[in-house]
Amino acid sequence: MNKRWNKLCVAALACVALVVPLTACEGRLPTPAADTSTKVAPDLTEAQEKKIRLKILKTIDEADQAKNPDGYAAVMGGPQLDIRISQTTINQRGGGMSKYATIPKDIAQTVIPLDDGWPRSVFTITTTTEDQQSKRLLVFDQESAQQNYKLMAMARLFEGAKLPKFEIPTIGSQMGTAKDEKLVATPVDALTQYADVLQNGSKSQYASKFADDLLRQELANTTAKVQEGMQRNNGTQEQKFTVVPEQMWVMRAADGAGDLVVGRINGEWTRKAGDGRESQPASDDEKALFNSDKYTSTMKVTYVNVVALYIPLASSGEQITAVGADRQPVKVEAL
């Protein structure tokens, strides 16, 4: 009896020994991980972009109608503020408002950033103007959560210009930085090199990195015409172009195909007349800004240039392409 009882006890203990490990393992069985991913979407919607943009354009229109240069600062900044003040000053002095100042209210595309934080930029491409001028590339920027968006830059797109593809607004695009890598050149280097090409033309060491474009063609033609007159009286001219790194905005193309950078390049055009002659304005806009008949042998004109460059990947074998620009004299001095 005792032997039989002992055997039953051993068997029972063995069963318990088997059950305990199984029970312990049951608490460590792998379970599907909870899906912690959340849908990422831009903070700004298309409807909000439209509301912001139309409010800014309304304020600009009101200042235009009043011919009031002081009316722009609340909704404009960067190179576009300087350009608009110059255009309105010329209008005040009887030169009329430049047709290039027109900003259509309808748009073809808006590129909304996915990035959190500030500063935050929106790139918007308008339709053509009523008189069939080219589309405008607008750059709106919000410096902080406490500040409103402002129109910082505008480039008139060149005819036939091909912009990179961007993500749809509901997905959002990534803003780039001045030092984005794996491109033909970083955005800040591309602007600096382009400024050198503007200044030195085909003699620039960077000329081969850039496709030909309308801004360079028009600048070369204007310079050549002025040079004809300068040579007749032994005069000289010189142009210097300088990038303003803190006034640069970058958006990355879809699928990492490159960057679109919009930036400011200041220009100084100094013309010296020879043979005791006077140096005078080279355009109606320069004449209106100078607003005087007291000429000297030397005239210096300060220009603001806005350029939009598409910078492809270094591995693409493609050149950097200027897809749009704006150029405006903002100051004329007799030295």
mmCIF file of C-alpha atoms in Angstrom:
data_model
loop_
_atom_site.group_PDB
_atom_site.id
_atom_site.type_symbol
_atom_site.label_atom_id
_atom_site.label_comp_id
_atom_site.label_asym_id
_atom_site.label_seq_id
_atom_site.Cartn_x
_atom_site.Cartn_y
_atom_site.Cartn_z
ATOM 1 C CA MET A 1 0.000 0.000 0.000
ATOM 2 C CA ASN A 2 2.753 2.397 0.994
ATOM 3 C CA LYS A 3 4.707 1.567 -2.149
ATOM 4 C CA ARG A 4 1.634 2.136 -4.284
ATOM 5 C CA TRP A 5 0.925 5.440 -2.525
ATOM 6 C CA ASN A 6 4.481 6.554 -3.004
ATOM 7 C CA LYS A 7 4.269 5.814 -6.732
ATOM 8 C CA LEU A 8 1.060 7.832 -7.006
ATOM 9 C CA CYS A 9 2.667 10.755 -5.185
ATOM 10 C CA VAL A 10 5.717 10.671 -7.448
ATOM 11 C CA ALA A 11 3.473 10.592 -10.505
ATOM 12 C CA ALA A 12 1.433 13.493 -9.183
ATOM 13 C CA LEU A 13 4.556 15.527 -8.455
ATOM 14 C CA ALA A 14 5.845 14.763 -11.919
ATOM 15 C CA CYS A 15 2.622 16.093 -13.401
ATOM 16 C CA VAL A 16 2.896 19.232 -11.304
ATOM 17 C CA ALA A 17 6.500 19.631 -12.404
ATOM 18 C CA LEU A 18 5.391 19.462 -16.030
ATOM 19 C CA VAL A 19 2.534 21.913 -15.558
ATOM 20 C CA VAL A 20 4.572 24.585 -13.773
ATOM 21 C CA PRO A 21 7.110 25.138 -16.557
ATOM 22 C CA LEU A 22 4.339 25.283 -19.180
ATOM 23 C CA THR A 23 2.451 27.809 -17.121
ATOM 24 C CA ALA A 24 5.585 29.890 -16.690
ATOM 25 C CA CYS A 25 6.294 29.811 -20.440
ATOM 26 C CA GLU A 26 2.731 30.826 -21.222
ATOM 27 C CA GLY A 27 3.378 34.279 -19.710
ATOM 28 C CA ARG A 28 6.304 34.856 -22.109
ATOM 29 C CA LEU A 29 4.631 33.810 -25.360
ATOM 30 C CA PRO A 30 5.296 36.378 -28.160
ATOM 31 C CA THR A 31 2.352 38.618 -28.925
ATOM 32 C CA PRO A 32 1.886 40.984 -31.910
ATOM 33 C CA ALA A 33 3.391 44.416 -31.149
ATOM 34 C CA ALA A 34 0.902 47.211 -30.910
ATOM 35 C CA ASP A 35 0.919 49.467 -33.990
ATOM 36 C CA THR A 36 2.336 52.692 -32.597
ATOM 37 C CA SER A 37 2.732 54.363 -35.984
ATOM 38 C CA THR A 38 0.527 57.354 -36.648
ATOM 39 C CA LYS A 39 -0.377 58.978 -39.904
ATOM 40 C CA VAL A 40 1.968 61.916 -40.521
ATOM 41 C CA ALA A 41 0.408 64.884 -42.304
ATOM 42 C CA PRO A 42 1.389 68.529 -42.787
ATOM 43 C CA ASP A 43 0.213 71.008 -40.166
ATOM 44 C CA LEU A 44 -0.951 73.344 -42.944
ATOM 45 C CA THR A 45 -3.869 72.438 -45.218
ATOM 46 C CA GLU A 46 -4.551 73.636 -48.759
ATOM 47 C CA ALA A 47 -7.523 75.641 -47.488
ATOM 48 C CA GLN A 48 -5.332 77.373 -44.914
ATOM 49 C CA GLU A 49 -2.663 78.130 -47.513
ATOM 50 C CA LYS A 50 -5.292 79.727 -49.746
ATOM 51 C CA LYS A 51 -6.678 81.846 -46.913
ATOM 52 C CA ILE A 52 -3.196 83.032 -45.904
ATOM 53 C CA ARG A 53 -2.135 83.734 -49.490
ATOM 54 C CA LEU A 54 -5.249 85.698 -50.465
ATOM 55 C CA LYS A 55 -5.049 87.792 -47.291
ATOM 56 C CA ILE A 56 -1.429 88.672 -48.077
ATOM 57 C CA LEU A 57 -2.236 89.513 -51.708
ATOM 58 C CA LYS A 58 -5.171 91.691 -50.611
ATOM 59 C CA THR A 59 -2.881 93.741 -48.371
ATOM 60 C CA ILE A 60 -0.346 94.065 -51.198
ATOM 61 C CA ASP A 61 -3.077 95.215 -53.607
ATOM 62 C CA GLU A 62 -4.239 97.861 -51.132
ATOM 63 C CA ALA A 63 -0.699 99.209 -50.720
ATOM 64 C CA ASP A 64 -0.271 99.185 -54.514
ATOM 65 C CA GLN A 65 -3.437 101.225 -54.996
ATOM 66 C CA ALA A 66 -2.389 103.707 -52.319
ATOM 67 C CA LYS A 67 1.155 103.858 -53.740
ATOM 68 C CA ASN A 68 2.277 103.444 -50.154
ATOM 69 C CA PRO A 69 5.696 101.771 -49.695
ATOM 70 C CA ASP A 70 5.077 101.568 -45.941
ATOM 71 C CA GLY A 71 2.081 99.281 -46.451
ATOM 72 C CA TYR A 72 4.046 96.170 -47.382
ATOM 73 C CA ALA A 73 6.175 95.326 -44.338
ATOM 74 C CA ALA A 74 3.343 93.570 -42.479
ATOM 75 C CA VAL A 75 2.996 90.912 -45.183
ATOM 76 C CA MET A 76 6.303 90.957 -47.069
ATOM 77 C CA GLY A 77 9.959 90.457 -46.236
ATOM 78 C CA GLY A 78 13.286 89.430 -47.719
ATOM 79 C CA PRO A 79 14.091 90.390 -51.311
ATOM 80 C CA GLN A 80 10.432 90.725 -52.273
ATOM 81 C CA LEU A 81 9.901 93.597 -49.834
ATOM 82 C CA ASP A 82 12.852 95.526 -51.276
ATOM 83 C CA ILE A 83 11.702 94.845 -54.835
ATOM 84 C CA ARG A 84 8.112 95.937 -54.145
ATOM 85 C CA ILE A 85 9.147 99.141 -52.396
ATOM 86 C CA SER A 86 11.311 99.992 -55.412
ATOM 87 C CA GLN A 87 8.476 99.268 -57.850
ATOM 88 C CA THR A 88 6.058 101.422 -55.863
ATOM 89 C CA THR A 89 8.577 104.259 -55.551
ATOM 90 C CA ILE A 90 8.935 104.238 -59.339
ATOM 91 C CA ASN A 91 5.141 104.255 -59.633
ATOM 92 C CA GLN A 92 4.928 107.226 -57.245
ATOM 93 C CA ARG A 93 7.342 109.164 -59.437
ATOM 94 C CA GLY A 94 5.325 108.658 -62.584
ATOM 95 C CA GLY A 95 7.081 105.623 -63.971
ATOM 96 C CA GLY A 96 4.030 103.391 -63.625
ATOM 97 C CA MET A 97 3.753 100.052 -61.848
ATOM 98 C CA SER A 98 5.845 97.348 -63.447
ATOM 99 C CA LYS A 99 3.840 94.671 -65.219
ATOM 100 C CA TYR A 100 6.199 92.176 -63.619
ATOM 101 C CA ALA A 101 4.761 93.085 -60.211
ATOM 102 C CA THR A 102 1.516 91.279 -61.077
ATOM 103 C CA ILE A 103 0.745 88.272 -58.855
ATOM 104 C CA PRO A 104 -2.165 86.079 -60.024
ATOM 105 C CA LYS A 105 -4.578 84.957 -57.316
ATOM 106 C CA ASP A 106 -5.208 81.554 -58.894
ATOM 107 C CA ILE A 107 -2.613 78.835 -58.506
ATOM 108 C CA ALA A 108 -1.422 75.785 -60.405
ATOM 109 C CA GLN A 109 0.248 74.050 -57.455
ATOM 110 C CA THR A 110 1.212 74.529 -53.837
ATOM 111 C CA VAL A 111 4.056 72.724 -52.088
ATOM 112 C CA ILE A 112 3.338 72.424 -48.375
ATOM 113 C CA PRO A 113 6.075 71.383 -45.928
ATOM 114 C CA LEU A 114 5.791 68.246 -43.838
ATOM 115 C CA ASP A 115 8.381 69.494 -41.362
ATOM 116 C CA ASP A 116 7.454 70.395 -37.808
ATOM 117 C CA GLY A 117 8.874 73.491 -36.204
ATOM 118 C CA TRP A 118 9.982 76.825 -37.578
ATOM 119 C CA PRO A 119 10.937 78.611 -39.729
ATOM 120 C CA ARG A 120 8.498 77.040 -42.163
ATOM 121 C CA SER A 121 8.247 77.716 -45.907
ATOM 122 C CA VAL A 122 5.533 77.165 -48.509
ATOM 123 C CA PHE A 123 6.268 77.214 -52.252
ATOM 124 C CA THR A 124 3.261 78.143 -54.411
ATOM 125 C CA ILE A 125 3.125 78.320 -58.203
ATOM 126 C CA THR A 126 0.496 80.625 -59.682
ATOM 127 C CA THR A 127 -1.265 80.456 -63.010
ATOM 128 C CA THR A 128 -0.159 82.732 -65.852
ATOM 129 C CA THR A 129 -1.219 86.378 -65.668
ATOM 130 C CA GLU A 130 -4.184 87.785 -67.601
ATOM 131 C CA ASP A 131 -1.784 89.202 -70.195
ATOM 132 C CA GLN A 132 -0.137 85.765 -70.500
ATOM 133 C CA GLN A 133 3.022 86.479 -68.571
ATOM 134 C CA SER A 134 4.696 83.428 -67.099
ATOM 135 C CA LYS A 135 3.700 81.730 -63.858
ATOM 136 C CA ARG A 136 5.089 83.033 -60.577
ATOM 137 C CA LEU A 137 6.889 80.942 -57.983
ATOM 138 C CA LEU A 138 6.004 82.417 -54.586
ATOM 139 C CA VAL A 139 7.838 81.684 -51.336
ATOM 140 C CA PHE A 140 5.882 82.257 -48.133
ATOM 141 C CA ASP A 141 7.737 81.946 -44.847
ATOM 142 C CA GLN A 142 6.684 81.805 -41.201
ATOM 143 C CA GLU A 143 9.566 82.528 -38.849
ATOM 144 C CA SER A 144 7.864 81.308 -35.659
ATOM 145 C CA ALA A 145 4.526 80.130 -34.299
ATOM 146 C CA GLN A 146 3.886 83.658 -33.008
ATOM 147 C CA GLN A 147 4.429 85.319 -36.398
ATOM 148 C CA ASN A 148 2.303 85.432 -39.524
ATOM 149 C CA TYR A 149 3.377 84.148 -42.914
ATOM 150 C CA LYS A 150 5.018 86.685 -45.223
ATOM 151 C CA LEU A 151 5.746 86.701 -48.944
ATOM 152 C CA MET A 152 9.544 86.597 -49.003
ATOM 153 C CA ALA A 153 10.434 85.948 -52.634
ATOM 154 C CA MET A 154 8.900 85.740 -56.085
ATOM 155 C CA ALA A 155 10.492 84.403 -59.250
ATOM 156 C CA ARG A 156 8.951 84.619 -62.700
ATOM 157 C CA LEU A 157 9.278 81.157 -64.201
ATOM 158 C CA PHE A 158 11.092 80.946 -67.514
ATOM 159 C CA GLU A 159 9.206 79.759 -70.562
ATOM 160 C CA GLY A 160 9.533 75.999 -70.867
ATOM 161 C CA ALA A 161 11.108 75.649 -67.422
ATOM 162 C CA LYS A 162 10.765 72.163 -65.960
ATOM 163 C CA LEU A 163 10.416 72.046 -62.207
ATOM 164 C CA PRO A 164 10.993 68.869 -60.192
ATOM 165 C CA LYS A 165 8.031 66.910 -58.888
ATOM 166 C CA PHE A 166 6.837 67.455 -55.335
ATOM 167 C CA GLU A 167 4.570 65.480 -53.037
ATOM 168 C CA ILE A 168 0.868 66.329 -53.067
ATOM 169 C CA PRO A 169 -0.168 68.832 -50.355
ATOM 170 C CA THR A 170 -1.920 66.238 -48.181
ATOM 171 C CA ILE A 171 1.317 64.238 -47.941
ATOM 172 C CA GLY A 172 3.686 67.187 -47.773
ATOM 173 C CA SER A 173 7.244 67.782 -48.956
ATOM 174 C CA GLN A 174 10.429 68.064 -46.939
ATOM 175 C CA MET A 175 12.183 71.379 -46.624
ATOM 176 C CA GLY A 176 15.863 71.241 -47.433
ATOM 177 C CA THR A 177 18.846 73.005 -45.910
ATOM 178 C CA ALA A 178 21.594 75.220 -47.273
ATOM 179 C CA LYS A 179 24.009 72.304 -46.928
ATOM 180 C CA ASP A 180 21.994 69.414 -48.407
ATOM 181 C CA GLU A 181 24.406 66.810 -49.771
ATOM 182 C CA LYS A 182 24.530 64.264 -52.629
ATOM 183 C CA LEU A 183 23.623 67.015 -55.104
ATOM 184 C CA VAL A 184 25.597 68.579 -57.947
ATOM 185 C CA ALA A 185 26.295 71.292 -55.347
ATOM 186 C CA THR A 186 24.860 72.189 -51.960
ATOM 187 C CA PRO A 187 22.164 74.888 -52.226
ATOM 188 C CA VAL A 188 24.391 77.611 -50.760
ATOM 189 C CA ASP A 189 27.278 76.611 -53.037
ATOM 190 C CA ALA A 190 24.964 76.499 -56.063
ATOM 191 C CA LEU A 191 23.797 80.069 -55.426
ATOM 192 C CA THR A 192 27.358 81.258 -54.823
ATOM 193 C CA GLN A 193 28.577 79.590 -58.011
ATOM 194 C CA TYR A 194 25.643 80.981 -59.988
ATOM 195 C CA ALA A 195 26.525 84.477 -58.758
ATOM 196 C CA ASP A 196 30.037 83.904 -60.087
ATOM 197 C CA VAL A 197 28.589 82.866 -63.456
ATOM 198 C CA LEU A 198 26.447 86.029 -63.537
ATOM 199 C CA GLN A 199 29.559 88.090 -62.875
ATOM 200 C CA ASN A 200 32.046 86.322 -65.131
ATOM 201 C CA GLY A 201 29.882 84.644 -67.759
ATOM 202 C CA SER A 202 31.541 81.887 -69.771
ATOM 203 C CA LYS A 203 34.864 82.733 -68.095
ATOM 204 C CA SER A 204 33.554 81.533 -64.728
ATOM 205 C CA GLN A 205 35.130 78.314 -63.480
ATOM 206 C CA TYR A 206 31.593 77.112 -62.710
ATOM 207 C CA ALA A 207 30.017 77.902 -66.090
ATOM 208 C CA SER A 208 29.916 74.249 -67.190
ATOM 209 C CA LYS A 209 27.843 73.275 -64.138
ATOM 210 C CA PHE A 210 24.884 75.425 -65.232
ATOM 211 C CA ALA A 211 22.543 75.139 -68.188
ATOM 212 C CA ASP A 212 22.001 78.367 -70.127
ATOM 213 C CA ASP A 213 18.999 80.440 -69.020
ATOM 214 C CA LEU A 214 16.989 83.568 -69.792
ATOM 215 C CA LEU A 215 18.348 85.730 -66.956
ATOM 216 C CA ARG A 216 21.932 85.274 -68.082
ATOM 217 C CA GLN A 217 20.976 85.915 -71.709
ATOM 218 C CA GLU A 218 19.132 89.147 -70.900
ATOM 219 C CA LEU A 219 21.892 90.334 -68.578
ATOM 220 C CA ALA A 220 24.537 89.685 -71.242
ATOM 221 C CA ASN A 221 22.508 91.563 -73.873
ATOM 222 C CA THR A 222 21.938 94.577 -71.607
ATOM 223 C CA THR A 223 25.591 94.705 -70.593
ATOM 224 C CA ALA A 224 26.696 94.525 -74.232
ATOM 225 C CA LYS A 225 24.434 97.423 -75.252
ATOM 226 C CA VAL A 226 25.722 99.612 -72.423
ATOM 227 C CA GLN A 227 29.286 98.658 -73.287
ATOM 228 C CA GLU A 228 28.850 99.990 -76.824
ATOM 229 C CA GLY A 229 28.096 103.436 -75.448
ATOM 230 C CA MET A 230 30.838 103.257 -72.821
ATOM 231 C CA GLN A 231 33.489 102.431 -75.393
ATOM 232 C CA ARG A 232 32.659 105.510 -77.446
ATOM 233 C CA ASN A 233 33.826 107.760 -74.604
ATOM 234 C CA ASN A 234 36.476 105.491 -73.088
ATOM 235 C CA GLY A 235 34.221 104.555 -70.187
ATOM 236 C CA THR A 236 34.183 101.361 -68.127
ATOM 237 C CA GLN A 237 31.620 99.232 -66.328
ATOM 238 C CA GLU A 238 31.796 96.556 -63.663
ATOM 239 C CA GLN A 239 29.197 94.286 -62.084
ATOM 240 C CA LYS A 240 29.560 92.419 -58.803
ATOM 241 C CA PHE A 241 27.141 89.772 -57.536
ATOM 242 C CA THR A 242 26.902 88.659 -53.920
ATOM 243 C CA VAL A 243 24.755 85.921 -52.390
ATOM 244 C CA VAL A 244 22.767 86.678 -49.227
ATOM 245 C CA PRO A 245 22.894 83.255 -47.472
ATOM 246 C CA GLU A 246 20.297 84.077 -44.826
ATOM 247 C CA GLN A 247 17.716 84.794 -47.543
ATOM 248 C CA MET A 248 17.494 81.351 -49.082
ATOM 249 C CA TRP A 249 14.650 78.821 -49.087
ATOM 250 C CA VAL A 250 14.985 75.156 -50.067
ATOM 251 C CA MET A 251 12.416 72.449 -50.841
ATOM 252 C CA ARG A 252 13.312 68.834 -51.562
ATOM 253 C CA ALA A 253 11.785 67.150 -54.603
ATOM 254 C CA ALA A 254 9.767 63.953 -54.342
ATOM 255 C CA ASP A 255 11.756 60.712 -54.065
ATOM 256 C CA GLY A 256 14.923 62.648 -53.248
ATOM 257 C CA ALA A 257 15.392 63.713 -56.874
ATOM 258 C CA GLY A 258 17.078 67.007 -55.982
ATOM 259 C CA ASP A 259 16.389 70.420 -54.451
ATOM 260 C CA LEU A 260 14.638 73.567 -55.586
ATOM 261 C CA VAL A 261 16.330 76.582 -54.018
ATOM 262 C CA VAL A 262 15.107 80.173 -54.178
ATOM 263 C CA GLY A 263 17.590 82.778 -53.045
ATOM 264 C CA ARG A 264 18.713 86.377 -53.143
ATOM 265 C CA ILE A 265 21.745 87.628 -55.044
ATOM 266 C CA ASN A 266 22.571 91.320 -54.715
ATOM 267 C CA GLY A 267 24.194 93.103 -57.629
ATOM 268 C CA GLU A 268 26.204 96.312 -57.879
ATOM 269 C CA TRP A 269 26.629 97.812 -61.336
ATOM 270 C CA THR A 270 29.193 100.619 -61.462
ATOM 271 C CA ARG A 271 29.538 102.619 -64.671
ATOM 272 C CA LYS A 272 32.270 105.214 -65.191
ATOM 273 C CA ALA A 273 32.089 107.602 -68.125
ATOM 274 C CA GLY A 274 35.341 108.758 -69.709
ATOM 275 C CA ASP A 275 36.478 111.891 -71.544
ATOM 276 C CA GLY A 276 34.865 114.175 -68.955
ATOM 277 C CA ARG A 277 31.357 112.917 -69.691
ATOM 278 C CA GLU A 278 28.500 112.181 -67.297
ATOM 279 C CA SER A 279 27.281 108.705 -66.435
ATOM 280 C CA GLN A 280 23.491 108.506 -66.647
ATOM 281 C CA PRO A 281 20.757 105.935 -65.870
ATOM 282 C CA ALA A 282 20.575 102.968 -68.227
ATOM 283 C CA SER A 283 16.787 102.494 -67.967
ATOM 284 C CA ASP A 284 13.575 104.332 -67.101
ATOM 285 C CA ASP A 285 13.444 102.518 -63.760
ATOM 286 C CA GLU A 286 16.954 103.684 -62.886
ATOM 287 C CA LYS A 287 16.046 107.230 -63.916
ATOM 288 C CA ALA A 288 12.940 107.271 -61.692
ATOM 289 C CA LEU A 289 14.882 105.941 -58.714
ATOM 290 C CA PHE A 290 17.710 108.458 -59.197
ATOM 291 C CA ASN A 291 15.165 111.302 -59.351
ATOM 292 C CA SER A 292 17.763 114.015 -59.972
ATOM 293 C CA ASP A 293 19.550 115.798 -62.800
ATOM 294 C CA LYS A 294 22.840 116.134 -60.929
ATOM 295 C CA TYR A 295 25.039 113.612 -62.675
ATOM 296 C CA THR A 296 28.712 112.817 -62.185
ATOM 297 C CA SER A 297 31.142 110.673 -64.134
ATOM 298 C CA THR A 298 30.297 107.595 -62.038
ATOM 299 C CA MET A 299 26.951 105.952 -61.336
ATOM 300 C CA LYS A 300 26.394 102.950 -59.069
ATOM 301 C CA VAL A 301 23.150 100.994 -59.266
ATOM 302 C CA THR A 302 22.174 98.358 -56.702
ATOM 303 C CA TYR A 303 20.029 95.494 -57.972
ATOM 304 C CA VAL A 304 18.146 92.756 -56.144
ATOM 305 C CA ASN A 305 18.046 89.463 -58.005
ATOM 306 C CA VAL A 306 15.852 86.530 -57.000
ATOM 307 C CA VAL A 307 16.799 83.242 -58.631
ATOM 308 C CA ALA A 308 15.213 79.796 -58.506
ATOM 309 C CA LEU A 309 17.613 76.922 -59.171
ATOM 310 C CA TYR A 310 16.868 73.241 -59.591
ATOM 311 C CA ILE A 311 19.826 71.250 -58.267
ATOM 312 C CA PRO A 312 19.767 67.590 -59.375
ATOM 313 C CA LEU A 313 21.508 64.682 -57.706
ATOM 314 C CA ALA A 314 25.247 64.416 -58.291
ATOM 315 C CA SER A 315 24.695 60.922 -59.690
ATOM 316 C CA SER A 316 22.286 62.206 -62.373
ATOM 317 C CA GLY A 317 24.957 63.709 -64.614
ATOM 318 C CA GLU A 318 22.693 66.745 -65.140
ATOM 319 C CA GLN A 319 23.489 70.449 -64.879
ATOM 320 C CA ILE A 320 22.001 72.886 -62.387
ATOM 321 C CA THR A 321 19.159 74.772 -64.061
ATOM 322 C CA ALA A 322 17.788 78.231 -63.344
ATOM 323 C CA VAL A 323 14.011 77.862 -63.722
ATOM 324 C CA GLY A 324 12.971 81.414 -62.842
ATOM 325 C CA ALA A 325 14.182 84.808 -61.678
ATOM 326 C CA ASP A 326 13.335 88.413 -60.923
ATOM 327 C CA ARG A 327 15.617 91.436 -61.181
ATOM 328 C CA GLN A 328 14.966 94.973 -59.977
ATOM 329 C CA PRO A 329 17.058 98.113 -59.373
ATOM 330 C CA VAL A 330 16.515 99.365 -55.826
ATOM 331 C CA LYS A 331 19.047 102.200 -55.464
ATOM 332 C CA VAL A 332 20.820 104.580 -57.866
ATOM 333 C CA GLU A 333 23.713 106.804 -56.772
ATOM 334 C CA ALA A 334 25.995 109.346 -58.426
ATOM 335 C CA LEU A 335 29.458 108.909 -56.922
#
